[in-house]
Coordinates of C-alpha atoms in Angstrom, one line a residue:
M1 CA 65.8 -1.0 153.7
V2 CA 67.8 2.2 153.7
W3 CA 70.0 2.8 150.7
R4 CA 73.1 5.1 151.1
R5 CA 74.9 6.7 148.2
K6 CA 78.4 5.5 148.0
G7 CA 80.7 7.8 149.9
A8 CA 77.8 9.8 151.4
G9 CA 78.5 10.8 155.0
A10 CA 82.2 10.0 154.6
P11 CA 84.5 12.8 156.0
A12 CA 86.2 15.0 153.3
K13 CA 89.9 14.6 152.9
P14 CA 91.9 17.7 153.9
R15 CA 93.7 19.6 151.2
S16 CA 97.4 19.1 150.9
G17 CA 99.8 21.6 152.3
L18 CA 101.4 22.2 148.9
G19 CA 98.1 23.3 147.3
V20 CA 97.4 25.8 150.1
A21 CA 101.0 27.1 149.7
L22 CA 100.5 27.6 146.0
L23 CA 97.2 29.4 146.4
T24 CA 98.7 31.7 149.0
A25 CA 101.8 32.4 146.9
S26 CA 99.6 33.2 143.9
A27 CA 97.4 35.6 145.9
T28 CA 100.5 37.3 147.4
F29 CA 102.1 37.7 143.9
S30 CA 99.0 39.1 142.5
L31 CA 98.8 41.6 145.2
F32 CA 102.4 42.4 144.7
L33 CA 102.0 42.8 141.0
I34 CA 99.0 45.1 141.5
G35 CA 101.0 47.1 143.9
V36 CA 103.9 47.4 141.5
L37 CA 101.5 48.5 138.7
V38 CA 99.9 51.1 140.9
W39 CA 103.2 52.4 141.9
G40 CA 104.5 52.4 138.3
W41 CA 101.4 54.1 137.2
S42 CA 101.7 56.8 139.8
V43 CA 105.4 57.3 138.9
F44 CA 104.5 57.5 135.2
Y45 CA 102.1 60.4 135.8
A46 CA 103.6 62.0 138.9
P47 CA 105.4 65.3 138.6
G48 CA 109.1 65.0 137.7
P49 CA 112.1 66.8 139.1
A50 CA 112.0 70.6 139.2
S51 CA 114.3 72.5 136.8
R52 CA 117.7 73.4 138.3
V53 CA 117.5 76.9 136.7
G54 CA 114.4 78.7 135.5
E55 CA 111.2 77.2 134.3
S56 CA 112.5 74.6 131.9
T57 CA 115.6 72.6 131.0
I58 CA 117.2 72.4 127.6
V59 CA 118.2 68.9 126.6
T60 CA 120.0 67.9 123.4
L61 CA 119.7 64.3 122.1
P62 CA 122.2 63.6 119.4
S63 CA 121.1 61.8 116.3
G64 CA 121.5 58.0 116.5
S65 CA 121.2 57.9 120.3
G66 CA 119.8 54.6 121.7
V67 CA 117.3 54.4 124.6
S68 CA 120.0 53.9 127.2
A69 CA 122.0 56.9 126.0
I70 CA 118.8 59.0 125.9
A71 CA 117.9 57.9 129.4
A72 CA 121.4 58.8 130.7
T73 CA 121.2 62.2 129.1
L74 CA 117.8 62.9 130.6
K75 CA 119.0 61.8 134.0
R76 CA 122.2 63.8 133.8
S77 CA 120.1 66.9 132.8
G78 CA 117.8 66.4 135.8
V79 CA 114.5 65.9 133.9
I80 CA 114.0 62.2 135.0
R81 CA 114.7 60.5 138.3
S82 CA 115.5 57.0 137.1
T83 CA 117.0 55.7 133.9
D84 CA 115.5 52.2 134.6
M85 CA 112.0 53.6 135.0
F86 CA 112.4 55.6 131.7
K87 CA 113.6 52.5 129.8
A88 CA 110.8 50.3 131.3
A89 CA 108.1 52.9 130.5
T90 CA 109.3 53.3 126.9
A91 CA 109.4 49.5 126.5
L92 CA 106.0 49.0 127.9
T93 CA 104.4 51.8 125.9
G94 CA 106.3 51.0 122.7
A95 CA 107.8 54.4 122.7
D96 CA 111.4 53.0 122.7
R97 CA 111.2 52.6 118.9
R98 CA 109.8 56.1 118.3
L99 CA 112.0 58.5 120.3
R100 CA 113.4 61.3 118.2
A101 CA 116.7 63.2 118.4
G102 CA 116.9 66.9 118.7
E103 CA 116.9 69.8 121.1
Y104 CA 114.1 69.8 123.7
E105 CA 112.8 72.3 126.2
V106 CA 111.4 70.2 129.1
P107 CA 109.1 72.1 131.5
S108 CA 110.0 72.1 135.1
G109 CA 108.3 69.2 136.9
A110 CA 107.3 67.4 133.7
S111 CA 106.1 63.9 134.4
L112 CA 107.7 60.8 132.9
R113 CA 104.8 60.5 130.6
A114 CA 105.1 64.1 129.5
V115 CA 108.8 63.7 128.8
I116 CA 108.3 60.5 126.7
T117 CA 105.4 62.2 124.8
L118 CA 107.7 65.2 124.0
L119 CA 110.3 62.9 122.6
V120 CA 107.9 60.7 120.6
E121 CA 106.1 63.7 119.0
G122 CA 109.4 65.4 118.2
K123 CA 108.5 68.8 119.6
V124 CA 112.0 70.1 119.3
V125 CA 113.2 73.6 119.9
R126 CA 113.7 75.4 116.6
H127 CA 116.2 78.2 116.0
F128 CA 116.2 80.5 112.9
V129 CA 118.6 83.1 111.6
T130 CA 117.5 85.6 108.9
L131 CA 119.7 87.4 106.4
P132 CA 117.6 90.3 105.1
E133 CA 117.7 91.2 101.5
G134 CA 120.2 93.9 100.7
W135 CA 122.4 93.3 103.8
S136 CA 126.2 93.0 103.3
S137 CA 128.3 90.0 104.0
A138 CA 129.9 91.8 106.9
Q139 CA 126.4 92.2 108.4
A140 CA 125.7 88.6 107.8
V141 CA 128.7 87.7 109.9
D142 CA 127.4 90.0 112.6
I143 CA 124.1 88.2 112.6
L144 CA 125.7 84.8 113.0
M145 CA 128.2 85.8 115.6
K146 CA 125.3 87.1 117.8
E147 CA 123.4 83.8 117.6
P148 CA 124.3 81.9 120.8
V149 CA 123.4 78.4 119.7
L150 CA 126.0 78.5 116.9
T151 CA 129.7 77.8 117.4
G152 CA 133.0 78.8 115.8
T153 CA 134.2 81.9 114.1
I154 CA 134.1 82.9 110.4
V155 CA 135.7 85.4 108.1
V156 CA 133.6 87.7 105.9
P157 CA 132.7 85.9 102.7
P158 CA 132.8 87.6 99.3
E159 CA 130.1 90.2 98.8
G160 CA 127.0 88.9 97.0
S161 CA 127.9 85.3 97.7
L162 CA 125.1 84.7 100.2
W163 CA 121.4 84.2 99.6
P164 CA 119.1 86.3 101.8
D165 CA 116.5 84.0 103.5
T166 CA 115.5 82.5 106.8
Y167 CA 117.6 79.5 107.8
E168 CA 116.8 76.9 110.5
V169 CA 119.9 76.2 112.6
S170 CA 120.6 73.6 115.3
R171 CA 122.3 74.2 118.7
G172 CA 126.0 73.4 118.3
E173 CA 126.1 73.9 114.5
T174 CA 129.1 75.8 113.3
R175 CA 128.7 79.3 111.8
A176 CA 130.9 78.1 108.9
S177 CA 128.3 75.5 108.0
V178 CA 125.5 78.0 108.0
I179 CA 127.6 80.3 105.7
G180 CA 128.1 77.3 103.5
R181 CA 124.4 76.7 103.2
M182 CA 123.8 80.4 102.4
R183 CA 126.4 80.2 99.6
R184 CA 125.0 77.0 98.2
A185 CA 121.5 78.5 98.2
R186 CA 122.8 81.6 96.3
D187 CA 124.5 79.4 93.7
T188 CA 121.3 77.3 93.2
N189 CA 118.9 80.2 93.0
L190 CA 121.1 82.3 90.8
A191 CA 121.5 79.4 88.3
T192 CA 117.8 78.9 88.1
L193 CA 117.1 82.7 87.6
W194 CA 119.9 82.9 85.1
E195 CA 118.3 80.2 82.9
R196 CA 115.0 82.3 82.9
R197 CA 116.6 85.6 81.8
S198 CA 115.1 87.6 79.0
P199 CA 117.0 89.0 76.0
N200 CA 116.2 92.5 77.4
S201 CA 118.8 92.0 80.1
V202 CA 122.0 93.9 79.7
V203 CA 124.2 91.7 82.0
N204 CA 126.6 89.3 80.4
S205 CA 127.1 86.8 83.2
P206 CA 125.6 85.7 86.5
E207 CA 128.3 87.6 88.3
E208 CA 127.3 90.9 86.6
A209 CA 123.7 90.1 87.4
M210 CA 124.6 90.0 91.1
V211 CA 126.5 93.3 90.9
L212 CA 123.6 95.1 89.2
A213 CA 121.0 93.4 91.4
S214 CA 122.8 94.5 94.6
I215 CA 122.6 98.2 93.4
V216 CA 118.9 97.8 92.6
E217 CA 118.3 96.2 96.0
K218 CA 120.0 99.1 97.8
E219 CA 118.3 101.8 95.8
T220 CA 114.7 101.0 96.9
G221 CA 113.0 99.3 99.8
V222 CA 109.7 99.1 97.8
A223 CA 109.5 95.7 96.2
S224 CA 107.2 96.8 93.4
E225 CA 109.8 99.4 92.2
R226 CA 112.6 97.0 91.7
P227 CA 111.8 96.2 88.1
R228 CA 111.5 99.9 87.2
V229 CA 114.8 100.7 89.0
A230 CA 116.4 97.8 87.2
A231 CA 115.1 99.2 83.9
V232 CA 116.6 102.7 84.6
F233 CA 120.0 101.2 85.2
S234 CA 119.8 98.9 82.3
N235 CA 118.9 101.8 80.0
R236 CA 121.8 103.8 81.3
L237 CA 124.2 101.0 80.7
R238 CA 122.9 100.6 77.1
L239 CA 123.5 104.3 76.5
G240 CA 126.9 104.3 78.0
M241 CA 125.8 106.5 80.9
R242 CA 127.2 106.2 84.3
L243 CA 124.9 104.6 86.9
E244 CA 125.4 107.4 89.5
S245 CA 124.0 105.4 92.4
D246 CA 124.5 106.8 95.9
P247 CA 124.7 103.3 97.6
T248 CA 127.9 102.6 95.5
I249 CA 129.5 105.6 97.1
V250 CA 128.5 104.4 100.6
Y251 CA 130.0 101.0 100.0
G252 CA 133.3 102.5 98.9
I253 CA 133.4 104.3 102.3
T254 CA 132.1 101.5 104.7
Q255 CA 132.5 98.2 102.8
G256 CA 129.0 97.1 103.8
R257 CA 128.4 98.9 107.1
P258 CA 125.7 101.5 107.5
L259 CA 127.0 105.0 107.0
G260 CA 124.6 106.5 109.5
R261 CA 124.4 109.9 107.8
G262 CA 123.9 111.6 104.5
L263 CA 126.6 111.8 101.8
R264 CA 128.8 114.8 101.5
A265 CA 129.6 116.5 98.2
S266 CA 133.2 115.6 98.6
E267 CA 132.4 111.9 99.0
I268 CA 130.4 112.0 95.7
R269 CA 133.6 113.2 93.9
A270 CA 136.0 110.9 95.8
P271 CA 137.2 108.0 93.5
T272 CA 136.7 104.4 94.7
V273 CA 136.3 101.3 92.5
W274 CA 132.6 101.2 93.5
N275 CA 131.7 104.9 93.1
T276 CA 129.5 104.8 90.0
Y277 CA 129.6 108.6 89.8
V278 CA 133.3 108.4 88.7
I279 CA 133.6 104.9 87.2
D280 CA 132.1 103.7 83.9
G281 CA 129.9 100.6 83.9
L282 CA 129.5 98.3 86.8
P283 CA 131.6 98.1 90.0
P284 CA 134.0 95.2 90.3
T285 CA 131.9 93.4 93.0
P286 CA 128.3 93.5 94.4
I287 CA 127.7 96.1 97.2
A288 CA 125.3 93.8 99.1
N289 CA 123.6 90.4 98.9
P290 CA 120.5 91.0 96.7
G291 CA 117.3 88.9 97.1
R292 CA 115.3 87.0 94.5
D293 CA 113.2 89.9 93.3
A294 CA 116.1 92.2 92.7
V295 CA 118.0 89.5 90.7
A296 CA 114.9 88.6 88.7
A297 CA 114.3 92.3 88.0
V298 CA 117.8 92.7 86.6
L299 CA 117.5 89.6 84.5
N300 CA 114.0 90.5 83.2
P301 CA 113.8 94.3 83.2
P302 CA 110.7 95.9 81.7
R303 CA 111.0 98.0 78.6
T304 CA 110.8 101.7 79.6
D305 CA 112.4 105.0 78.6
D306 CA 113.2 106.0 82.2
L307 CA 116.7 107.3 82.8
F308 CA 116.3 109.0 86.3
F309 CA 114.6 108.6 89.6
V310 CA 114.6 110.4 92.9
A311 CA 112.7 110.0 96.2
D312 CA 109.2 111.3 96.1
G313 CA 108.5 111.7 99.8
T314 CA 106.2 108.8 100.2
G315 CA 108.9 106.1 100.6
G316 CA 109.0 105.5 96.8
H317 CA 110.6 107.3 93.9
A318 CA 109.6 109.6 91.0
F319 CA 110.9 108.4 87.7
A320 CA 111.7 110.5 84.7
R321 CA 112.6 110.0 81.0
T322 CA 114.3 113.4 80.5
Y323 CA 116.7 115.5 82.5
D324 CA 114.4 118.5 82.8
E325 CA 111.6 116.3 84.2
H326 CA 114.1 114.8 86.7
V327 CA 115.1 118.3 87.8
R328 CA 111.5 119.1 88.6
N329 CA 111.2 115.9 90.6
V330 CA 114.4 116.8 92.5
A331 CA 113.0 120.2 93.3
R332 CA 109.8 118.6 94.7
W333 CA 111.8 116.2 96.9
R334 CA 113.9 119.1 98.2
A335 CA 110.8 121.0 99.1
V336 CA 109.5 117.9 101.0
E337 CA 112.8 117.7 102.9
R338 CA 112.7 121.4 103.9
Q339 CA 109.1 121.1 105.0
R340 CA 109.9 118.1 107.2
A341 CA 112.8 120.1 108.7
G342 CA 110.6 123.1 109.4
L343 CA 112.5 125.3 107.0
P344 CA 111.1 127.8 104.5
P345 CA 111.0 126.9 100.8
E346 CA 114.1 127.5 98.9
P347 CA 114.8 127.1 95.2
A348 CA 116.6 123.9 94.2
I349 CA 120.2 124.1 93.1
V350 CA 120.1 123.3 89.4
P351 CA 123.1 123.1 87.1
A352 CA 123.1 125.6 84.2
A353 CA 123.9 122.9 81.7
P354 CA 124.4 119.2 81.6
L355 CA 127.9 118.0 82.7
V356 CA 130.3 116.6 80.2
N357 CA 133.6 114.8 80.1
G358 CA 133.0 112.9 83.3
A359 CA 132.8 116.0 85.5
P360 CA 131.1 115.4 88.9
P361 CA 127.4 116.1 89.3
Q362 CA 126.3 119.3 90.8
A363 CA 124.8 118.8 94.3
G364 CA 123.6 120.9 97.2
P365 CA 123.1 120.2 100.9
S366 CA 119.7 119.2 102.2
P367 CA 118.4 120.4 105.6
D368 CA 119.7 117.4 107.4
G369 CA 123.2 117.7 106.0
A370 CA 122.7 115.0 103.4
V371 CA 123.3 115.7 99.7
V372 CA 120.6 115.6 97.2
T373 CA 122.2 115.1 93.8
I374 CA 120.7 116.2 90.5
L375 CA 121.6 113.6 87.9
P376 CA 122.3 115.0 84.4
P377 CA 122.7 112.7 81.5
G378 CA 126.2 111.2 81.7
T379 CA 128.6 111.3 78.9
P380 CA 128.8 108.1 76.8
V381 CA 131.6 105.8 77.8
Q382 CA 132.7 105.0 74.3

């Protein structure tokens, strides 16, 4: 007897048309999805639009901008081709929650991936302005007016009201706001330094400290000399001697602009409220914006007996305790000047006796037309 398994040899039932349709649709969708992913991947990494001008495009994204606003700005600036692709790419990569505002320099032809990476990493363009120590407020305005990323106009602020430093600024920021930051920095730093002043300081207020510090700042470009220069002027003020500082004459002539030449003997004698050859004590205002070291030197001057100083030919100064010693230093400086000018040695012009009753100091022309002044002990003010 032959046994047959139940159903064996029976013809298979054909699959239903619905199943075949579903399988076909699924395969088609998969192929479509793969195609879309390949296309999206190629767009994500493919070179982007070329810059309209130059090798890069500057784009500024305001703080608080959403993804749609950022995409619109990028499209309008010509650094991406499609806002939808940008939004899709940031959503799929999770970058939509990490985009940073700021000013960006996008290289020409940067891919979508490169643009998104730039914004996520926050590689913004940074702009800086520097106010050097000893520059006047008028010169500070010149610096800011020449900075193209800033906007607006400003008036010259009070002398000595700005703090020399390097400040980061943003494109579109107003010049008035930068001046405001400089003034706040001065107030903060001056208050801190004033609290640390020593009893040896001769100034009676933060305002006086800025006046004297500005003179110290303008008298020497050698940082290590500032304390000693501050000591000379402090000693002179204690003794009632006039400060006899050339930069105060210059300020009375230019109000903070460079003079561009040496002083004339007539200018030394000319009265201005800043000319410390003819006024007693401190000028009414600073003659520049002094830096931290100059202010600290005035508030913490070393104890010395120095009353005079003059250039020594090396970029620094020769200091002296007595008038006779100072005269010898002046003679050496004059010899250096004549040697540099290719002129034969010549005896220095020396006053026969110290000046009294506020008479102007004796001076003689140097080879380049400037005036080298021999500073005698001034007459006490009181």
